[in-house]
Short mmCIF file of C-alpha atoms and ligand atoms in Angstrom, two decimals:
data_model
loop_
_atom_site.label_atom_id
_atom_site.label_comp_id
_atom_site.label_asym_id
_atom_site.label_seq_id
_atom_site.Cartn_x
_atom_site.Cartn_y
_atom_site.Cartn_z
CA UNK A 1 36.83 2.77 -29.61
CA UNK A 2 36.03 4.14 -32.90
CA UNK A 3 32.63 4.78 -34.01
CA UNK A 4 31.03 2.29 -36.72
CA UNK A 5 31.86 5.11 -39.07
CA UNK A 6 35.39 5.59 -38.65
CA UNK A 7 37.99 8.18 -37.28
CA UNK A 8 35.81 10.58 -39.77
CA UNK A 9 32.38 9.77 -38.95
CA UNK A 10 33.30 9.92 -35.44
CA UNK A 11 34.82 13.33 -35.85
CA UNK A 12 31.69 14.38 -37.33
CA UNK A 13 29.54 13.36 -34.47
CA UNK A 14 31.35 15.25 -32.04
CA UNK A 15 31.26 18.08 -34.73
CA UNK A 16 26.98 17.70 -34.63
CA UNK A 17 26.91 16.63 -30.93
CA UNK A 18 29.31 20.41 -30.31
CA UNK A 19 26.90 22.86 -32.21
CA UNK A 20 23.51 21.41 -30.59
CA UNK A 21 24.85 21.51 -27.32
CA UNK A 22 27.21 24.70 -27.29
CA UNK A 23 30.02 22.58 -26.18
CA UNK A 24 28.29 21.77 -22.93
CA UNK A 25 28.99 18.24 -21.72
CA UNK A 26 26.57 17.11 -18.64
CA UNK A 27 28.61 14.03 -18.07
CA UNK A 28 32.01 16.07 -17.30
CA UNK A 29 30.50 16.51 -13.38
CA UNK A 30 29.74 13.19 -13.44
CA UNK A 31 32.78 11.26 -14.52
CA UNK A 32 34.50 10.48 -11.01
CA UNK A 33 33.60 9.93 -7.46
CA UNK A 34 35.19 13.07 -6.31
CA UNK A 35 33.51 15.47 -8.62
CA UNK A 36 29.96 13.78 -8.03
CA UNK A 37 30.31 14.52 -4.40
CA UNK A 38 31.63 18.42 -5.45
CA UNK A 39 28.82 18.80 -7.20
CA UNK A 40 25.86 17.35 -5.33
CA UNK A 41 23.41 19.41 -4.74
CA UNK A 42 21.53 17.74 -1.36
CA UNK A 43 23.00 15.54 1.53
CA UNK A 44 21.45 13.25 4.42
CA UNK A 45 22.05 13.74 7.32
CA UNK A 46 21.28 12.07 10.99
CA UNK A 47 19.86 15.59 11.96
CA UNK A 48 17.34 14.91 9.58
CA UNK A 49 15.43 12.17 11.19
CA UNK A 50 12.81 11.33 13.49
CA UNK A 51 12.25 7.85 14.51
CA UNK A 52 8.34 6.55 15.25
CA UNK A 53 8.49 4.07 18.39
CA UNK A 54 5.26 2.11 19.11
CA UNK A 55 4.37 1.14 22.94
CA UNK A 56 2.80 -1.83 24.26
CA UNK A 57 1.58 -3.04 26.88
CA UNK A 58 3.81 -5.29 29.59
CA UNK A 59 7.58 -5.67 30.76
CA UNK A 60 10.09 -7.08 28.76
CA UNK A 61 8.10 -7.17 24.90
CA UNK A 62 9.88 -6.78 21.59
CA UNK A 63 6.85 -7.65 19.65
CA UNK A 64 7.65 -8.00 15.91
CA UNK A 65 4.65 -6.43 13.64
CA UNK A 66 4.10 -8.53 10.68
CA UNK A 67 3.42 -6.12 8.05
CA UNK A 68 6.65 -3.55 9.23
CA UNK A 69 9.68 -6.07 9.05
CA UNK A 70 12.36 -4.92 12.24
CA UNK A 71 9.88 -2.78 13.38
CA UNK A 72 8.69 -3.81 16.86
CA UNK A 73 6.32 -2.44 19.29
CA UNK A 74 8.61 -2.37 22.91
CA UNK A 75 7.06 -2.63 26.62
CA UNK A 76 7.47 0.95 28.97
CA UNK A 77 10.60 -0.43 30.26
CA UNK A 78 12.57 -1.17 27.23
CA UNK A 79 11.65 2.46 26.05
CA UNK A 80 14.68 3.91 28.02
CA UNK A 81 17.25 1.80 26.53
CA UNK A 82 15.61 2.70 22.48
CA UNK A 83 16.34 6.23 23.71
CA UNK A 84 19.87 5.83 24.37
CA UNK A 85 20.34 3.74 21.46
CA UNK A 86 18.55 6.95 19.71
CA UNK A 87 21.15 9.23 21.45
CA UNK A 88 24.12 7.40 20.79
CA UNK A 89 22.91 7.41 16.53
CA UNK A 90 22.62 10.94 16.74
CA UNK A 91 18.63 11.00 16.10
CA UNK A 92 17.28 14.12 17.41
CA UNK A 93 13.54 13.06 18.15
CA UNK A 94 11.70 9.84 19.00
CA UNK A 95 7.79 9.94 18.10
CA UNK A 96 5.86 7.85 20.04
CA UNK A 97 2.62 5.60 19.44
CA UNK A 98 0.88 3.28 21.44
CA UNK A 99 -0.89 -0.07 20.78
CA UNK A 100 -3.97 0.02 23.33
CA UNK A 101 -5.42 -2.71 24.62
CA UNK A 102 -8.83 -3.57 23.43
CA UNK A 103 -10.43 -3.45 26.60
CA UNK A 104 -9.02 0.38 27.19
CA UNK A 105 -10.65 0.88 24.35
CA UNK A 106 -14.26 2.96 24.16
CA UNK A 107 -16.36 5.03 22.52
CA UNK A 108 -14.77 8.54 23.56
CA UNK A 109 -11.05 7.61 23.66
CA UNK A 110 -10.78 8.35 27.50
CA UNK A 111 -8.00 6.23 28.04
CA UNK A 112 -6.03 9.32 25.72
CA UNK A 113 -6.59 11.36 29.15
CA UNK A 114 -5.42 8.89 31.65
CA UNK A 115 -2.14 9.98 33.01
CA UNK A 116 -0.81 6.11 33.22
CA UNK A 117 -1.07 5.59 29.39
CA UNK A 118 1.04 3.61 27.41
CA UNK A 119 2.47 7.11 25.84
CA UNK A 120 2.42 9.00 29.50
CA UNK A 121 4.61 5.85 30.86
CA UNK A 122 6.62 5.87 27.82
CA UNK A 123 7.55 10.22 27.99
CA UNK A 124 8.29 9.58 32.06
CA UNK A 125 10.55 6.20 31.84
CA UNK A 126 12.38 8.04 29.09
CA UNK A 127 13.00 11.51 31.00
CA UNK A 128 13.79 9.06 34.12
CA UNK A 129 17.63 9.31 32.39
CA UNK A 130 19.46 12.36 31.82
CA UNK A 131 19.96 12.59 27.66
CA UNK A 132 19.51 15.28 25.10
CA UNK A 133 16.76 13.59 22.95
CA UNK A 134 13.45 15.29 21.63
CA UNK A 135 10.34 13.29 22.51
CA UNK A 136 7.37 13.86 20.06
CA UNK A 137 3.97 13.07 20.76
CA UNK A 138 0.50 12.00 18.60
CA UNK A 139 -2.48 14.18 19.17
CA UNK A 140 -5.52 12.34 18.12
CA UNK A 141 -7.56 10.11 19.61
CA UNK A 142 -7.58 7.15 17.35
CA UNK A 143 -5.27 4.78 19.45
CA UNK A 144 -7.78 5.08 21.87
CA UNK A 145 -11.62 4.73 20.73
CA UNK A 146 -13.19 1.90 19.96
CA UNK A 147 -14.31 2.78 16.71
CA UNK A 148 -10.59 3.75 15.44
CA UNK A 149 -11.92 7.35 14.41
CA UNK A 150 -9.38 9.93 15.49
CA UNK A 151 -12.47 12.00 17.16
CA UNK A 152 -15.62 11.44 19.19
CA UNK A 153 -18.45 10.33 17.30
CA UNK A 154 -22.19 10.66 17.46
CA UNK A 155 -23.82 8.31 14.96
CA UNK A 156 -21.86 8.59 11.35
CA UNK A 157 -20.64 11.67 12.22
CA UNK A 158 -16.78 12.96 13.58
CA UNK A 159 -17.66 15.93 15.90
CA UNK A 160 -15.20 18.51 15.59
CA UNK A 161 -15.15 20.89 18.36
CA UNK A 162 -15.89 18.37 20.62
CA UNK A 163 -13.00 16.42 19.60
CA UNK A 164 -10.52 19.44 19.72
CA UNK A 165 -11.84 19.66 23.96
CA UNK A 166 -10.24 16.78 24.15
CA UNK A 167 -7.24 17.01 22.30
CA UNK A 168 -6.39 20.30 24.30
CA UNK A 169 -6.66 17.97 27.58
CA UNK A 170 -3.97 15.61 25.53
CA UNK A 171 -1.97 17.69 24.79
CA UNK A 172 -1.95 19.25 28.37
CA UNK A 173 -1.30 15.78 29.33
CA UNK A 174 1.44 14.87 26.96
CA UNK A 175 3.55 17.92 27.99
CA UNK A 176 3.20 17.72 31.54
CA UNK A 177 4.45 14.02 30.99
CA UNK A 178 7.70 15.21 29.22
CA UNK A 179 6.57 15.82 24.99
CA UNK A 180 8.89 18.16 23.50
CA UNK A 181 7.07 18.26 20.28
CA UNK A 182 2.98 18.34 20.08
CA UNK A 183 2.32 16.61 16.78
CA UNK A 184 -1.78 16.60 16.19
CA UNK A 185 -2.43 14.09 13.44
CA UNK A 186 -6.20 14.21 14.09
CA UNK A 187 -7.07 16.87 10.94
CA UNK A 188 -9.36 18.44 13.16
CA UNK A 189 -10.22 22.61 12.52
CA UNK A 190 -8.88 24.83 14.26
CA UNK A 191 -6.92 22.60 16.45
CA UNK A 192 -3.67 24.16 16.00
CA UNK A 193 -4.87 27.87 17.31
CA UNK A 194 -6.62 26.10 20.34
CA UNK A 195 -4.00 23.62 21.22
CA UNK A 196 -1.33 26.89 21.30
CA UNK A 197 -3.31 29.06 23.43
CA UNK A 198 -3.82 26.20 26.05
CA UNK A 199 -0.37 25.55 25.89
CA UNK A 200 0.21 29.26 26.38
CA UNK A 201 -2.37 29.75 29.18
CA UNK A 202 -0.65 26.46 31.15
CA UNK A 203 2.57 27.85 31.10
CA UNK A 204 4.04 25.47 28.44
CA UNK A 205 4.77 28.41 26.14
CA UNK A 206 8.17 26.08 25.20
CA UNK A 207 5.90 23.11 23.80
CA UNK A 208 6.47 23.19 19.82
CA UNK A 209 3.52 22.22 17.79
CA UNK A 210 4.28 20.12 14.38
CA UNK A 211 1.51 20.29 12.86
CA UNK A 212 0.27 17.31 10.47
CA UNK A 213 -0.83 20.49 8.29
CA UNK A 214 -1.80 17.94 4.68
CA UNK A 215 -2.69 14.50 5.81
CA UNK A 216 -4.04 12.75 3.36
CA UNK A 217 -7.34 10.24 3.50
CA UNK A 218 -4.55 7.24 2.22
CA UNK A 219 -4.32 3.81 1.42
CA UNK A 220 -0.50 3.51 2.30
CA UNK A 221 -1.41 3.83 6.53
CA UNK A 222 -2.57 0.02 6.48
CA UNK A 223 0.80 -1.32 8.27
CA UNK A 224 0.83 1.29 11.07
CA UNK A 225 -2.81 0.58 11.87
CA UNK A 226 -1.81 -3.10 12.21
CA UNK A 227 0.85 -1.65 14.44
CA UNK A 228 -1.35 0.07 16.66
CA UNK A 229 -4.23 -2.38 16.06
CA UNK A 230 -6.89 0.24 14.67
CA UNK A 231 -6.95 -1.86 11.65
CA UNK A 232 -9.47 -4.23 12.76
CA UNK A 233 -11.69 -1.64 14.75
CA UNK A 234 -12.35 1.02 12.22
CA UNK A 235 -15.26 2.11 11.26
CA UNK A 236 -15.78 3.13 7.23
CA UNK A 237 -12.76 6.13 6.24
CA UNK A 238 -11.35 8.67 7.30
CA UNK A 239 -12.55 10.95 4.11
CA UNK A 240 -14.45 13.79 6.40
CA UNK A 241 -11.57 14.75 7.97
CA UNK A 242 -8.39 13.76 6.46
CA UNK A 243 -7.87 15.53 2.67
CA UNK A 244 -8.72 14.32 -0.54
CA UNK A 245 -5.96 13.02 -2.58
CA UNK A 246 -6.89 14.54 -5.38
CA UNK A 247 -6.25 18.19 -4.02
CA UNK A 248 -2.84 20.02 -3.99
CA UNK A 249 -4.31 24.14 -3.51
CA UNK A 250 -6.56 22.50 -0.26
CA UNK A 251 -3.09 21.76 1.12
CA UNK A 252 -1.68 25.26 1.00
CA UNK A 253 -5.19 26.81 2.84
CA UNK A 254 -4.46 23.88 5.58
CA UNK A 255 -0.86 24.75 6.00
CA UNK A 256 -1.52 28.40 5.84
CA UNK A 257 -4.29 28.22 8.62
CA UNK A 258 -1.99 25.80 10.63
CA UNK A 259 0.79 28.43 10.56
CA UNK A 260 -1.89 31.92 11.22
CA UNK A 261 -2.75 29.48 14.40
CA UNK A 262 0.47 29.20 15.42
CA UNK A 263 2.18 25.95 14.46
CA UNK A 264 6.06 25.88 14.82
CA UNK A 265 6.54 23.08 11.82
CA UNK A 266 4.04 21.44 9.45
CA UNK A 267 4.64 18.31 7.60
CA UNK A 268 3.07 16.40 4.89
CA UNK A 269 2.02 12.58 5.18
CA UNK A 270 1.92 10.35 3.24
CA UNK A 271 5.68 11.50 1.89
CA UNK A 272 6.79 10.32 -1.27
CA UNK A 273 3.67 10.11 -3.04
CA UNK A 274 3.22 13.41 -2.14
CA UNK A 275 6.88 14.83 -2.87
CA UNK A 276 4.65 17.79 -5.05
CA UNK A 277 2.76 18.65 -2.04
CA UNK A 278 5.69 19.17 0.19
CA UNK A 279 7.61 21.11 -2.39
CA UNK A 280 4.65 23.50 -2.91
CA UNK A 281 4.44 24.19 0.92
CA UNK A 282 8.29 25.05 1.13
CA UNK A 283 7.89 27.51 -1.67
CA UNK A 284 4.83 29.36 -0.33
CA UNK A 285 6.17 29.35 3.60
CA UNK A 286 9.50 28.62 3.73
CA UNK A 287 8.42 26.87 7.70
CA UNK A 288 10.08 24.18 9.02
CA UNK A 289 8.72 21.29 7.03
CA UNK A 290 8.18 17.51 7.55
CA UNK A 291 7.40 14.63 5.35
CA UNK A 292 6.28 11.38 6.85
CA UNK A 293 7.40 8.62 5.31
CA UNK A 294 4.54 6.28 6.27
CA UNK A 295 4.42 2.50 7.07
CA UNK A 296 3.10 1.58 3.38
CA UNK A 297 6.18 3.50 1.47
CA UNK A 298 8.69 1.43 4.55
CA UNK A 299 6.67 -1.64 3.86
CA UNK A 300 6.52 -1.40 -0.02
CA UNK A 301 10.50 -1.09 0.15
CA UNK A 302 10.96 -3.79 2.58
CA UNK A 303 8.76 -6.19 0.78
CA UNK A 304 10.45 -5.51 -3.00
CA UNK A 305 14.04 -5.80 -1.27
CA UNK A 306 13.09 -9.34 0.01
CA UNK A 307 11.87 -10.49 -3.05
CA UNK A 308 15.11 -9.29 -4.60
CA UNK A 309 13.27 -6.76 -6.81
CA UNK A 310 15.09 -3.74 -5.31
CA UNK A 311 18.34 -3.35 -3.32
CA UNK A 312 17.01 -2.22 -0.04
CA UNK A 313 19.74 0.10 1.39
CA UNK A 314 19.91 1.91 -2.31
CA UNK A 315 15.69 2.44 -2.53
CA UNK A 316 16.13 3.78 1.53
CA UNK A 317 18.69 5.96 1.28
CA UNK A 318 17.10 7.26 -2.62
CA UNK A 319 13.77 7.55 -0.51
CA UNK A 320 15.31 10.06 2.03
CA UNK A 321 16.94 11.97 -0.50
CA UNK A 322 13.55 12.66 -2.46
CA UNK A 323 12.41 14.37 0.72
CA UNK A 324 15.37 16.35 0.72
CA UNK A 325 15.05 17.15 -2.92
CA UNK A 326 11.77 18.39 -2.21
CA UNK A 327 12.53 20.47 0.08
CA UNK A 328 12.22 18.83 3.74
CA UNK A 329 13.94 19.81 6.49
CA UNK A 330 13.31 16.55 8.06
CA UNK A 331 11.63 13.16 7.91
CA UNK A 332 9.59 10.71 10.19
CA UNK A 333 10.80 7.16 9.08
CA UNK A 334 10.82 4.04 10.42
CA UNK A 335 13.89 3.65 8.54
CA UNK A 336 15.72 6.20 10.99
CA UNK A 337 17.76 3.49 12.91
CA UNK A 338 19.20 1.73 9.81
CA UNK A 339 19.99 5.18 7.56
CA UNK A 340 21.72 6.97 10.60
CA UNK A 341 23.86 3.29 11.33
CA UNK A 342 24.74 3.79 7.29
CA UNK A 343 25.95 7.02 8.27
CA UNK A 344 27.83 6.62 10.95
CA UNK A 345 29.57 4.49 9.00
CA UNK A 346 30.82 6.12 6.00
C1 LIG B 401 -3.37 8.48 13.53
C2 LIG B 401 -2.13 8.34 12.76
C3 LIG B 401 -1.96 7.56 11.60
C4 LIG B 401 -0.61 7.60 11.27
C5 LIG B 401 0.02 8.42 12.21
N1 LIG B 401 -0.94 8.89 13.12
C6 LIG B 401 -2.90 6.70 10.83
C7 LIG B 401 -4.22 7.16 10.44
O1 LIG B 401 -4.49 8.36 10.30
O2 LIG B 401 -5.05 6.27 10.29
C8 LIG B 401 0.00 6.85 10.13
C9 LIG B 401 1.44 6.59 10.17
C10 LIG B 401 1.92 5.52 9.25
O3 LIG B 401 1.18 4.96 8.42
O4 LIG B 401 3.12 5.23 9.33
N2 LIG B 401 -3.88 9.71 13.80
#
């Protein structure tokens, strides 16, 4: 193809287009598969991923949740088999939530200590089989009051020191039932240091601690509280505990303190509207660090891709690779089933 001015003019423009750019041609990397794959820079991989389970109660459930399309919430009993099916993918960590009952449901969360929980059940039926899988645990008590607050209450306000007493006793619980991976989600201060020495003085030295170091006070948790059915019992926000979006220098002081106390990972939710935040922490620490890609960014992608506004497995796999970009070592998605089937495959 010659250029509208001719063999000359197009001469010309290569003449112009050579002394602005030194000679340099960006698009030379670019021009065929195999040198796009030489050159890339970041790469998915199955090692990568963590996969959120929610519990419910009863034998033989697959509940669909409305507002998470494939996601389903799965009875104790079915747990073992999404474990294998984790194993066999090559997913190194389940993270498991429950959906409690209303009427286990009260003011202090209590049914977060009892040892026959949806989550305690889930840890034991899954370490009832012999396979190499990580099981990661939530540390808050929001599945489990009645006002959907992730501490104890007393009138408007979240009690904080009360509330990490409890968590401790959680946490306690949660190894003791088989959690590889303590993963406090509650915001609470200080929980990190007091949650470690517990560990520490109970002989569960091993426990890791992934600390959910910036979580933010967001609008894109709406489809997991469906999921877990906090959605309809919350009281007001979660803005006295959980961080402002508006900050990005709070995030390093939270990280920072999370790590002094002893956390073993920290991770950022939500993820990809917060790609900044997560690439500022793995500058300044260089920790193990985790984005959560949270049930509003999986449900904003499903519900574009079945409108036809976005090709789903494209805006998934793009997703991930932000997180990468950014500098994660590792993402919670709900996603993690479909992305490590992709790559098993190619
Ligand atoms: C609760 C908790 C939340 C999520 C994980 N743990 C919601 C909240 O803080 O209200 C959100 C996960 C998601 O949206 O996918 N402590």
């Amino acid at each position: 193809m010659t250029s509208t001015n001719g063999e000359n003019g197009a001469q010309k423009t290569r003449d112009i287009i050579n002394s602005v750019t030194g000679h340099q041609r960006m698009r030379r990397n670019r021009r065929t598969d195999w040198s796009r794959r030489l050159v890339q820079e970041n790469a998915i991989s199955v090692n990568d991923l963590i996969w959120p389970i929610f519990i419910v109660e009863g034998t033989n459930v697959i509940q669909p949740i409305t507002s998470m399309p494939d996601v389903y919430r799965y009875s104790v009993d079915q747990l073992p088999r999404i474990a294998n099916q984790a194993c066999e993918l090559g997913i190194p960590v389940l993270a498991l939530f429950p959906y409690t009952q209303a009427e286990r449901r009260d003011a202090t969360g209590s049914e977060a200590l009892n040892e026959n929980n949806l989550v305690c059940s889930g840890l034991r039926a899954i370490r009832s089989q012999s396979i190499d899988i990580g099981l990661m645990t939530d540390v808050a008590l929001d599945p489990y009051t009645s006002h959907g607050h992730d501490g104890l209450m007393n009138g408007d306000t979240i009690l904080n020191d009360e509330t990490v007493e409890q968590l401790i006793l959680q946490s306690l619980l949660q190894v003791d039932c088989g959690s590889d991976i303590i993963g406090p989600s509650d915001m609470m201060d200080g929980r990190i240091g007091a949650i470690r020495r517990a560990l520490d003085a109970d002989d569960k030295e091993h426990a890791q601690i992934m600390a959910y170091s910036a979580k933010y006070a967001s609008a894109f948790y709406g489809p997991f509280r469906d999921a877990v059915g906090t959605n309809a019992t919350l009281l007001g926000d979660k803005r006295t505990y959980q961080m402002d979006p508006a900050n990005t220098n709070e995030a390093i002081r939270e990280a920072e303190l999370d790590i002094q106390e002893g956390a073993d990972m920290i991770m950022v939710k939500p993820g990809m509207p917060y790609l900044d935040i997560i690439f500022r922490l793995k500058q300044e620490f260089g920790v193990p660090t985790f984005a959560y890609q949270v049930s509003g960014e999986y449900s904003m992608i499903c519900a574009a891709a079945h409108n036809g506004w976005i090709d789903h497995d494209r805006a998934m796999l793009e997703s991930i690779m932000a997180f990468k970009r950014a500098g994660a070592d590792g993402v919670l998605s709900y996603f993690a089933p479909k992305i490590s089937q992709i790559l098993k495959n190619t």
